PDB file of C-alpha atoms and ligand atoms in Angstrom:
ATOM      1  CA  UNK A  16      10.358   6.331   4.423  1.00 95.00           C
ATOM      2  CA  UNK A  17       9.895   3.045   6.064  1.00 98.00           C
ATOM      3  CA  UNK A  18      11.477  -0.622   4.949  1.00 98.00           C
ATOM      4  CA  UNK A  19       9.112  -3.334   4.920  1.00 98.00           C
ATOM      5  CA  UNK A  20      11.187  -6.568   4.150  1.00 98.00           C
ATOM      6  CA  UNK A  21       9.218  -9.764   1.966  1.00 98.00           C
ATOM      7  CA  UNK A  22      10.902 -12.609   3.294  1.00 98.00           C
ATOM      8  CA  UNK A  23       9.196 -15.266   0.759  1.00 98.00           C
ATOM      9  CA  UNK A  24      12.553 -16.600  -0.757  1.00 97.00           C
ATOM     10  CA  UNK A  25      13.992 -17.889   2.418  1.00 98.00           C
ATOM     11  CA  UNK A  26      11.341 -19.712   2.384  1.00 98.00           C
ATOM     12  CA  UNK A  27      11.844 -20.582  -1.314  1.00 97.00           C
ATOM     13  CA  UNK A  28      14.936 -21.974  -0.445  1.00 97.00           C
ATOM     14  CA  UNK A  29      13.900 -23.869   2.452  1.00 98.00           C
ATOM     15  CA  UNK A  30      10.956 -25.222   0.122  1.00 97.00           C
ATOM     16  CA  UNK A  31      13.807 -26.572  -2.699  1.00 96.00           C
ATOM     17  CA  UNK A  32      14.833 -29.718  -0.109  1.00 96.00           C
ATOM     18  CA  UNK A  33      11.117 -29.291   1.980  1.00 93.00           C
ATOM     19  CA  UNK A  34      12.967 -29.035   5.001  1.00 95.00           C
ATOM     20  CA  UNK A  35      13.171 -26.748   8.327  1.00 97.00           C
ATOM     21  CA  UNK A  36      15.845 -23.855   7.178  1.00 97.00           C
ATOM     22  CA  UNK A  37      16.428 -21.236   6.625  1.00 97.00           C
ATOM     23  CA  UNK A  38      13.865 -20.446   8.757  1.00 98.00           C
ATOM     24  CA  UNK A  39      11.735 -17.184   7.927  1.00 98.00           C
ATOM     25  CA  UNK A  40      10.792 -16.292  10.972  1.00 98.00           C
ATOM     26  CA  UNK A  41      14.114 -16.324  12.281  1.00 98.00           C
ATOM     27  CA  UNK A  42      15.083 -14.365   9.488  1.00 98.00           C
ATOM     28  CA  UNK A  43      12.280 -11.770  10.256  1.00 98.00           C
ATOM     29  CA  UNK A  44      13.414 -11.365  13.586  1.00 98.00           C
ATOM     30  CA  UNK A  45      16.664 -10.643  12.481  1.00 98.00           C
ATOM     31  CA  UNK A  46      15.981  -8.300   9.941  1.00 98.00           C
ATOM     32  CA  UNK A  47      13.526  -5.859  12.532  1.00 98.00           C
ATOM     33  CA  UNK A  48      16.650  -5.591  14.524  1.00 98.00           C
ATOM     34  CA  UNK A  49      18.532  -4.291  11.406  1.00 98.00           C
ATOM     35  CA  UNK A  50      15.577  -1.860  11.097  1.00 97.00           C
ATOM     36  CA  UNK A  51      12.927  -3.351   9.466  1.00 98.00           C
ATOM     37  CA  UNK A  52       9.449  -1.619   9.999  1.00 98.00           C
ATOM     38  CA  UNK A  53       7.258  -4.579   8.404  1.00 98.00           C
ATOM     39  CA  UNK A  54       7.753  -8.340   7.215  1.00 99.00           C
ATOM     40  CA  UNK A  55       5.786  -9.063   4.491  1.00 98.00           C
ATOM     41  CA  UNK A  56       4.601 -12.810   3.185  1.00 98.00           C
ATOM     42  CA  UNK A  57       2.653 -13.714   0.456  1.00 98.00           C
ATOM     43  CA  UNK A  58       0.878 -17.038   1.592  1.00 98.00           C
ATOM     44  CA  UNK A  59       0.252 -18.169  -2.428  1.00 96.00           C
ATOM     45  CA  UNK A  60      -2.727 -20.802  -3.017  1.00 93.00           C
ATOM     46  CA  UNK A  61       0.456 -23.491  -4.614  1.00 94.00           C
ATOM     47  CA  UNK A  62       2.443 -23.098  -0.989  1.00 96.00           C
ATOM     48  CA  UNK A  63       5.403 -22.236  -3.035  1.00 94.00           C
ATOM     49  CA  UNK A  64       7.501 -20.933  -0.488  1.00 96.00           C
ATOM     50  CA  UNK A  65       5.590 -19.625   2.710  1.00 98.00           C
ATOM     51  CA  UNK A  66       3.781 -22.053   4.320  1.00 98.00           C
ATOM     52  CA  UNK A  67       0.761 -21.314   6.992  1.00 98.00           C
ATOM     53  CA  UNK A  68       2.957 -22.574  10.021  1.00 98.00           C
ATOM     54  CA  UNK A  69       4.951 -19.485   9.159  1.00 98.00           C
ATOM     55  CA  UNK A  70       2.368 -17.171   8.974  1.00 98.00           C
ATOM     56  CA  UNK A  71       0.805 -18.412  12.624  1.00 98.00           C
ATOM     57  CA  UNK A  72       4.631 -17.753  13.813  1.00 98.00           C
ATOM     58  CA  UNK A  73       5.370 -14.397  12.635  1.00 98.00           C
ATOM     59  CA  UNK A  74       2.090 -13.523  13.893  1.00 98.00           C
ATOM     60  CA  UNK A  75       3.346 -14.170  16.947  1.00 98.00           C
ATOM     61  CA  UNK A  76       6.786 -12.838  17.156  1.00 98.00           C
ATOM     62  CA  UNK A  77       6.749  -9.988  14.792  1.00 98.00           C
ATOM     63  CA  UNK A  78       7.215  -6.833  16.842  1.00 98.00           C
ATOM     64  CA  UNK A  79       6.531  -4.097  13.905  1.00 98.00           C
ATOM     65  CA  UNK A  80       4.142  -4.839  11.200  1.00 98.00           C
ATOM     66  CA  UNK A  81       2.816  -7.659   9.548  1.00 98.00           C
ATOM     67  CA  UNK A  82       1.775  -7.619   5.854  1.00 98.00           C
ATOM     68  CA  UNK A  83       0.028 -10.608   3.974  1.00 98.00           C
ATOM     69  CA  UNK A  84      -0.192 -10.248   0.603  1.00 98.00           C
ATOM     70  CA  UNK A  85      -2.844 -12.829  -0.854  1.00 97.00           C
ATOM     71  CA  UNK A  86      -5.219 -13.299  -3.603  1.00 96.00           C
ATOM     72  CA  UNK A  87      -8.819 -12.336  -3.207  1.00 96.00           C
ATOM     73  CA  UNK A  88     -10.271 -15.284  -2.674  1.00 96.00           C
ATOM     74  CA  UNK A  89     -12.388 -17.177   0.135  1.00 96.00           C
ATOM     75  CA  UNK A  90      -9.802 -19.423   1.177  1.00 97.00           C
ATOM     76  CA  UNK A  91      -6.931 -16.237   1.922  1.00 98.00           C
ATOM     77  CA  UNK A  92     -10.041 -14.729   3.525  1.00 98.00           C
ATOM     78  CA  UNK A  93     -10.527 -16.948   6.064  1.00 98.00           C
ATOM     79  CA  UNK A  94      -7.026 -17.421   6.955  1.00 98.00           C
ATOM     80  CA  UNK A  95      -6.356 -14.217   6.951  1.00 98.00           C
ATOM     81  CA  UNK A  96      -9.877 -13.460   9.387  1.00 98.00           C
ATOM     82  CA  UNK A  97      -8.392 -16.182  11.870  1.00 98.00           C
ATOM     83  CA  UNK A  98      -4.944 -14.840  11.798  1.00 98.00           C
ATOM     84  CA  UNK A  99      -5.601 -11.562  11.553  1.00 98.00           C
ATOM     85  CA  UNK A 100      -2.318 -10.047  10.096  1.00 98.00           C
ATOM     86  CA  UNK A 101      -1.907  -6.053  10.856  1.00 98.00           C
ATOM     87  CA  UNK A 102      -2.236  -5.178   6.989  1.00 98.00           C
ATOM     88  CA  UNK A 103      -3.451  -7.676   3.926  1.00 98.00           C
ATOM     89  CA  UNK A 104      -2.528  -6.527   0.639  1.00 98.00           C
ATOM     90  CA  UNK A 105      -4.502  -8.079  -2.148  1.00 98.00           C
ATOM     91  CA  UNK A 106      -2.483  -9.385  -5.071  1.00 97.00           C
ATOM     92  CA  UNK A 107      -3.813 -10.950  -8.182  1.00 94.00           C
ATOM     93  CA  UNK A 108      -2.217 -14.427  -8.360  1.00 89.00           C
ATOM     94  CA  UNK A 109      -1.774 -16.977 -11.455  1.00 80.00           C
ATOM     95  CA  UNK A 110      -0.270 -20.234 -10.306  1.00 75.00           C
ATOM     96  CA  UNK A 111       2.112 -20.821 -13.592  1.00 74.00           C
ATOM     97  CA  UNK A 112       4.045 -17.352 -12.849  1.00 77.00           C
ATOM     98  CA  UNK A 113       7.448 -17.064 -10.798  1.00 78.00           C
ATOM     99  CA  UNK A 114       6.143 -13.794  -9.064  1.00 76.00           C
ATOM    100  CA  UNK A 115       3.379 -11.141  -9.093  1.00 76.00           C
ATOM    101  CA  UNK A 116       3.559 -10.098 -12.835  1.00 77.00           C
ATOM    102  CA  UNK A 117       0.677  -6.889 -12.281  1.00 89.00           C
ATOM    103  CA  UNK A 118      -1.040  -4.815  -9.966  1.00 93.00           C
ATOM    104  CA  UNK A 119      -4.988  -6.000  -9.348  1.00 94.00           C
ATOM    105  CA  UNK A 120      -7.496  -5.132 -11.609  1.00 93.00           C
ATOM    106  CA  UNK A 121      -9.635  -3.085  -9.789  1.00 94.00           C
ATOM    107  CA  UNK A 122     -11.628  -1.435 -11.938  1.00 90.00           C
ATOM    108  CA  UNK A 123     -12.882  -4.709 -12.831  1.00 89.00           C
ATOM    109  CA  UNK A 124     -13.712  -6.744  -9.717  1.00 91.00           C
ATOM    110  CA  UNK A 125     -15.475  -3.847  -7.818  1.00 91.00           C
ATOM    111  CA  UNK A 126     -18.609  -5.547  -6.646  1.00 92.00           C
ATOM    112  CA  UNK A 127     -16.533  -8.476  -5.415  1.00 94.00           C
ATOM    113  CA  UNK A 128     -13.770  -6.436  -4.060  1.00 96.00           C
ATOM    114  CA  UNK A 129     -16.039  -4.055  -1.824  1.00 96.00           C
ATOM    115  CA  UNK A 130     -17.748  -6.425   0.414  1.00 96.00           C
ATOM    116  CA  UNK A 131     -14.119  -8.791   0.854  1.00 97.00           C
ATOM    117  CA  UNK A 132     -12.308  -5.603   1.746  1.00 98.00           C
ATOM    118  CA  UNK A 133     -15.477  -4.552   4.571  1.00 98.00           C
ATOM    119  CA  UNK A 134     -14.980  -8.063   5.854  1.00 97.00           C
ATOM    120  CA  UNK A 135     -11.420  -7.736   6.869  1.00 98.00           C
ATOM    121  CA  UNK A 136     -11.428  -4.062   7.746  1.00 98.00           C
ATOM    122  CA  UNK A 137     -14.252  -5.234   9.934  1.00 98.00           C
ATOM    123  CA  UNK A 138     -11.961  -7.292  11.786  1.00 97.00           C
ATOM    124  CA  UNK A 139      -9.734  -4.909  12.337  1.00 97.00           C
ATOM    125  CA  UNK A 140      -7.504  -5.940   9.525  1.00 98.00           C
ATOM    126  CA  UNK A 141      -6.319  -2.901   7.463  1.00 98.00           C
ATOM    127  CA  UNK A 142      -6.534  -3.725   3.680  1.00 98.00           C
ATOM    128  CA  UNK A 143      -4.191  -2.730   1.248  1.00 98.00           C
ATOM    129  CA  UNK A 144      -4.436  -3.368  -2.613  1.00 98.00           C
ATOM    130  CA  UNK A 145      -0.860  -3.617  -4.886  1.00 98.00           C
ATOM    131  CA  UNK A 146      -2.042  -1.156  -7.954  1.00 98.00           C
ATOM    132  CA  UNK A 147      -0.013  -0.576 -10.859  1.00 97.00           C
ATOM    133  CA  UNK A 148       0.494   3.146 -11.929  1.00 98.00           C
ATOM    134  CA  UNK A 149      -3.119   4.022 -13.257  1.00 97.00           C
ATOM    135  CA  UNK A 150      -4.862   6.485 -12.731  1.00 97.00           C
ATOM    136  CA  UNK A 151      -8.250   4.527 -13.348  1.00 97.00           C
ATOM    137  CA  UNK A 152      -6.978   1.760 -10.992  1.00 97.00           C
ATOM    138  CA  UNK A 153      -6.013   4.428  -8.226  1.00 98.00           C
ATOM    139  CA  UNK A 154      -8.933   5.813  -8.666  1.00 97.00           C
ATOM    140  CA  UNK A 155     -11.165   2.165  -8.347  1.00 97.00           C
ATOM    141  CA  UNK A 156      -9.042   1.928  -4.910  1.00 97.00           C
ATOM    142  CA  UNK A 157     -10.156   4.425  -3.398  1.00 97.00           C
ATOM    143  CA  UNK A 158     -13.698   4.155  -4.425  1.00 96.00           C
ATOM    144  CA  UNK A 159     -13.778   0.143  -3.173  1.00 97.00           C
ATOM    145  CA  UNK A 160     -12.603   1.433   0.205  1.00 96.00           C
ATOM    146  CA  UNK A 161      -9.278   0.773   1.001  1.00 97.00           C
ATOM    147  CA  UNK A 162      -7.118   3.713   2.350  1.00 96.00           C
ATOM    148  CA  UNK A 163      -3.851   2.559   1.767  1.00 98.00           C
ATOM    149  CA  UNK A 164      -2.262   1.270  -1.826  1.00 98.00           C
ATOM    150  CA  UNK A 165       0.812  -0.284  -3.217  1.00 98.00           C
ATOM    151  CA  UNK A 166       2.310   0.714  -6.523  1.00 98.00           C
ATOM    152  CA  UNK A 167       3.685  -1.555  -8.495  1.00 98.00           C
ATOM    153  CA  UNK A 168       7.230  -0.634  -9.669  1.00 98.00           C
ATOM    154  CA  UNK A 169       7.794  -3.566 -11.451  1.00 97.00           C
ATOM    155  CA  UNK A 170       7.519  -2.298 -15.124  1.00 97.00           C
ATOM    156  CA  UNK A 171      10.406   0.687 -14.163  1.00 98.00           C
ATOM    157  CA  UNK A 172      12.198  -1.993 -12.207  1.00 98.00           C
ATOM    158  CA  UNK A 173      12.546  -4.053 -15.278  1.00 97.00           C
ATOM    159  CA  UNK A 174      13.877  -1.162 -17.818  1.00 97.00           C
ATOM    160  CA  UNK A 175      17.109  -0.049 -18.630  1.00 95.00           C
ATOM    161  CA  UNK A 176      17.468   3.685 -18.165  1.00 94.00           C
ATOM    162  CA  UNK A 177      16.016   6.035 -21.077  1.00 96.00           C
ATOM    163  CA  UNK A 178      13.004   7.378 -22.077  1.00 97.00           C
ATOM    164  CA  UNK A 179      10.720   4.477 -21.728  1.00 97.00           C
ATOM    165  CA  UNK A 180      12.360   4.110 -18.323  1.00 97.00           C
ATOM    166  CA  UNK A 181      11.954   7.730 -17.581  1.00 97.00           C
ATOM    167  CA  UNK A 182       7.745   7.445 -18.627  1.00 98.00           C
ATOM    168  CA  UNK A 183       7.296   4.829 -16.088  1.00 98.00           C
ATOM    169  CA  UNK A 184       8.894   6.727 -13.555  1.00 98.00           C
ATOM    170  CA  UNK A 185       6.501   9.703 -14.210  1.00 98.00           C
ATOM    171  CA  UNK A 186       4.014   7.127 -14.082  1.00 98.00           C
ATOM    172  CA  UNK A 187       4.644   5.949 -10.753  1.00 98.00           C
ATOM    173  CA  UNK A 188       5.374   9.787  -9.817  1.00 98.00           C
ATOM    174  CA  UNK A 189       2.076  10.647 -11.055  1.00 98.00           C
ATOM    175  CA  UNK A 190      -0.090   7.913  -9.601  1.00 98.00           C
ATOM    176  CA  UNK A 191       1.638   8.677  -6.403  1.00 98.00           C
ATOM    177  CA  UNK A 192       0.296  12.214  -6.280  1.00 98.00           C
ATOM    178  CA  UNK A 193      -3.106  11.085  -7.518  1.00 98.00           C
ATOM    179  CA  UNK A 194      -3.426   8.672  -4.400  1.00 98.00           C
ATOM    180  CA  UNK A 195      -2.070  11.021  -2.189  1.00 98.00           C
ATOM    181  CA  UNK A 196      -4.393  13.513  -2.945  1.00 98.00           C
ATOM    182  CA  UNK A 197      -7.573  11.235  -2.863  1.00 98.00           C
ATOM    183  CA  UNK A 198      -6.202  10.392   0.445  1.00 98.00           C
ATOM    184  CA  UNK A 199      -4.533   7.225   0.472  1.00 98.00           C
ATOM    185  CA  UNK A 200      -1.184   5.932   2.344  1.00 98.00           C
ATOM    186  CA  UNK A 201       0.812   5.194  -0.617  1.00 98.00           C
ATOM    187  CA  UNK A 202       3.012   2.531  -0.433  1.00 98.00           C
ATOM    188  CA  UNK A 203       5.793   1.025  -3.480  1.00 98.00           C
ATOM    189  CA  UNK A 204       7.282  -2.081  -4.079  1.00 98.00           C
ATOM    190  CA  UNK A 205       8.191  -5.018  -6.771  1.00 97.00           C
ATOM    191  CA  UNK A 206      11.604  -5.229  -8.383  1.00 98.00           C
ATOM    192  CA  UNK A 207      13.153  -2.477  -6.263  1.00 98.00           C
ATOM    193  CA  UNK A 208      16.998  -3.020  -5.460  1.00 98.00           C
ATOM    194  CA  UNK A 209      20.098  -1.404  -4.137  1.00 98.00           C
ATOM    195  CA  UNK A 210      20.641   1.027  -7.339  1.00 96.00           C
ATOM    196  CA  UNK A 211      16.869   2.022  -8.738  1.00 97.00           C
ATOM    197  CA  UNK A 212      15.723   2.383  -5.009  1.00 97.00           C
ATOM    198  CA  UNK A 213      16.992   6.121  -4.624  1.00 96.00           C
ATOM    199  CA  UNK A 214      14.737   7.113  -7.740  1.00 97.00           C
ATOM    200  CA  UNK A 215      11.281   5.852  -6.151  1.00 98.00           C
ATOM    201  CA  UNK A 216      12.902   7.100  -2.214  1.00 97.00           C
ATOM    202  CA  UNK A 217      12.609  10.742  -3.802  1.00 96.00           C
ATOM    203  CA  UNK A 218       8.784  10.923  -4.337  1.00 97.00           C
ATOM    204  CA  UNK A 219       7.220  12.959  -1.523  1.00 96.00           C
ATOM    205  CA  UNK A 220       3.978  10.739  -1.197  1.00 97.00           C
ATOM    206  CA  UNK A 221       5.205   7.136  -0.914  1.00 98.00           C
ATOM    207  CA  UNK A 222       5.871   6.242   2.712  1.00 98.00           C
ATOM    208  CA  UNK A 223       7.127   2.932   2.885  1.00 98.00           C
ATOM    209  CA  UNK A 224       8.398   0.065   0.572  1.00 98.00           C
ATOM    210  CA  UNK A 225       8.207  -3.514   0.330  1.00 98.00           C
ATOM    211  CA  UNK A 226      11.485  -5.189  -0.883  1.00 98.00           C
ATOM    212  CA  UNK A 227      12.034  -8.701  -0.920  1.00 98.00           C
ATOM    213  CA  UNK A 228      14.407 -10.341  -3.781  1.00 98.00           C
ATOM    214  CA  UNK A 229      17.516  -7.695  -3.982  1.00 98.00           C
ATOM    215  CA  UNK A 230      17.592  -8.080  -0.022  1.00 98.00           C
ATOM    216  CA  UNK A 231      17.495 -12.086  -0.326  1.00 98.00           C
ATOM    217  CA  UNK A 232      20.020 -12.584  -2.546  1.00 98.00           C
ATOM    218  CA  UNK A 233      22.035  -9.648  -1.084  1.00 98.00           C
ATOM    219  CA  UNK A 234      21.700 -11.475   2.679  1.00 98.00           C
ATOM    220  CA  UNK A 235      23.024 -14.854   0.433  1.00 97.00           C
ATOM    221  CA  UNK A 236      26.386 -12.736   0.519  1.00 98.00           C
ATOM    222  CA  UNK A 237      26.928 -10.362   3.765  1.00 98.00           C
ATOM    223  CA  UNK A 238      24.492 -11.958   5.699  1.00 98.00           C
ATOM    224  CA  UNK A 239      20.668 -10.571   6.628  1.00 98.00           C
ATOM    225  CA  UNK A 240      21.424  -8.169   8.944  1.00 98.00           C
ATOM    226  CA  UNK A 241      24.041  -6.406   6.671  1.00 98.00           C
ATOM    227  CA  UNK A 242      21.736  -6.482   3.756  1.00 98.00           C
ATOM    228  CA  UNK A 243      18.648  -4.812   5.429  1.00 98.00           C
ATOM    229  CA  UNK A 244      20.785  -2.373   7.084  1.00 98.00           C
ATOM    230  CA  UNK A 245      22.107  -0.854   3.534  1.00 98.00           C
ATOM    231  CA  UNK A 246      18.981  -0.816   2.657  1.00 98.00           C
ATOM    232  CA  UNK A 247      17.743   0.899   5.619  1.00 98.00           C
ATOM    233  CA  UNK A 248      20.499   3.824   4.906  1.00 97.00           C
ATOM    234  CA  UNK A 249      19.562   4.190   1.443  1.00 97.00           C
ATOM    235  CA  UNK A 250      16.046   5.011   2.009  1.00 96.00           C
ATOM    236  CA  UNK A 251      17.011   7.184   5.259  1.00 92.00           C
ATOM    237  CA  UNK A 252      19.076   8.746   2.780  1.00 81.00           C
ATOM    238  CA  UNK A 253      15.781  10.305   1.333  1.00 70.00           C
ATOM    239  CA  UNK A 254      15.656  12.506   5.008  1.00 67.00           C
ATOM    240  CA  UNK A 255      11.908  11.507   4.760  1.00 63.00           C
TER     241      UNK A 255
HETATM  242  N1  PXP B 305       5.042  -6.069  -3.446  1.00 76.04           N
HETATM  243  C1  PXP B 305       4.267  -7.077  -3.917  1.00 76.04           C
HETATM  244  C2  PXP B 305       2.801  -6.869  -3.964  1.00 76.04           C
HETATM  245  C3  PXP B 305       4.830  -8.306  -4.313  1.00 76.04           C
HETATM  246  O1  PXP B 305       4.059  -9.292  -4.756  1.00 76.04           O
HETATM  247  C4  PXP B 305       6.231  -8.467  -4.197  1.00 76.04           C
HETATM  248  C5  PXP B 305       6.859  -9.774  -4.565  1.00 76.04           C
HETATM  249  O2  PXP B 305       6.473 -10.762  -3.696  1.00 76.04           O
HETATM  250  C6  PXP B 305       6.991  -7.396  -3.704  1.00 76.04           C
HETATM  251  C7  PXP B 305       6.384  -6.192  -3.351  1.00 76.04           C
HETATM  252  C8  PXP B 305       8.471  -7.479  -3.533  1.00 76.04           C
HETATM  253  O3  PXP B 305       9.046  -7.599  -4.791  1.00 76.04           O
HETATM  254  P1  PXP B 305      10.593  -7.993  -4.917  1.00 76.04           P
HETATM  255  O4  PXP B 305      10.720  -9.375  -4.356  1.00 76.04           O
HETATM  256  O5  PXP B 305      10.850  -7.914  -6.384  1.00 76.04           O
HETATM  257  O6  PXP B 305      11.338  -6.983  -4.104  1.00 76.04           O
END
């Protein structure tokens, strides 16, 4: 089970006085030698908090993996076909929300999503889309041609435990197997944290996460390197 760490909210608080730190990339570098396997960034069509100097940057010093989440849109696409980032994952994006409230709607957007996915994967950029748990979405992935998905955890992230908790687990657990088997890389992520993590680290199919706010606000305490390495041990924990 590989970490992927979203630095965006260093660079949120960076963007609150507009100045120079904390710097993300620096933060990056530290967190791949805590273990990291990816850095991911969303580069968001407001600027919000990443900002394309830092994408440029972490292209060039990030030693693992590289993941740019972005919206599907001409703009991302040719930043992302001059940059070329080792994975884009493709988000949906609405300016007036404080972070990605859904997975993309696939199912929907197929005849524009095939030919913007061939263009990157053309340039060697592997494309990932961030799904949430349905099996009619899953399905639409794999049928616009990515081979590699992110499920959305956010709806199980956001519930206290019971049975409505316990449904979007089985949801997630479900979905998982259903990618899996039409033979995607299945990747998780939004809303995980140092307690719910364990739950998602014991399906089989997902591979890898993508964690950003629990580790952000955990670094604001012990410090980056501290935070990403519990992290590290809780998903090594899974023996995966
Ligand atoms: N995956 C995707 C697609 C996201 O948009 C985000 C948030 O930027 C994350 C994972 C990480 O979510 P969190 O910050 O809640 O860990």
């Amino acid at each position: 089970m590989r970490l992927a760490v979203n630095v965006d909210h260093f660079a949120t608080i960076r963007q609150a006085r507009q100045g120079s730190e904390p710097d993300p990339v620096l933060v990056a570098l530290l967190a791949e030698q805590a273990g990291a396997e990816g850095i991911v960034i969303h580069l968001r069509g407001d600027r919000r908090h990443i900002q394309e100097r830092d994408l440029r940057l972490l292209r060039e010093v990030v030693k693992t993996k590289l993941n740019l989440e972005m919206a599907a849109s001409e703009e991302m696409k040719e930043i992302a076909l001059r940059v070329k980032p080792d994975v884009v994952s493709l988000v949906p994006e609405r300016r007036e929300e404080l972070t990605t409230e859904g997975g993309l709607s696939v199912k929907a957007a197929q005849t524009h999503l095939g030919p913007f996915i061939r263009g990157l994967q053309k340039a060697g950029v592997r494309v990932s889309i961030f799904v949430d748990p349905d099996p009619g979405q899953i399905r639409a992935c794999a049928k616009v041609g990515v081979n590699l998905i992110e499920i959305n955890t956010g709806k199980f992230a956001d519930l206290k435990p019971g049975e409505v908790r316990d449904r979007a687990l089985q949801e997630i657990k479900e979905a998982a197997s259903l990618g899996h088997s039409l033979g995607l890389e299945v990747h998780a992520g939004h809303g995980l944290d140092y307690r719910n993590v364990a739950e998602i680290v014991a399906l089989p199919e997902i591979v890898e996460l993508s964690i950003g706010f629990s580790i952000v606000a955990r670094a604001a305490i012990v410090g980056v390197v501290q935070a990403v390495a519990e992290m590290k041990a809780l998903l090594e924990k899974s023996g995966k």
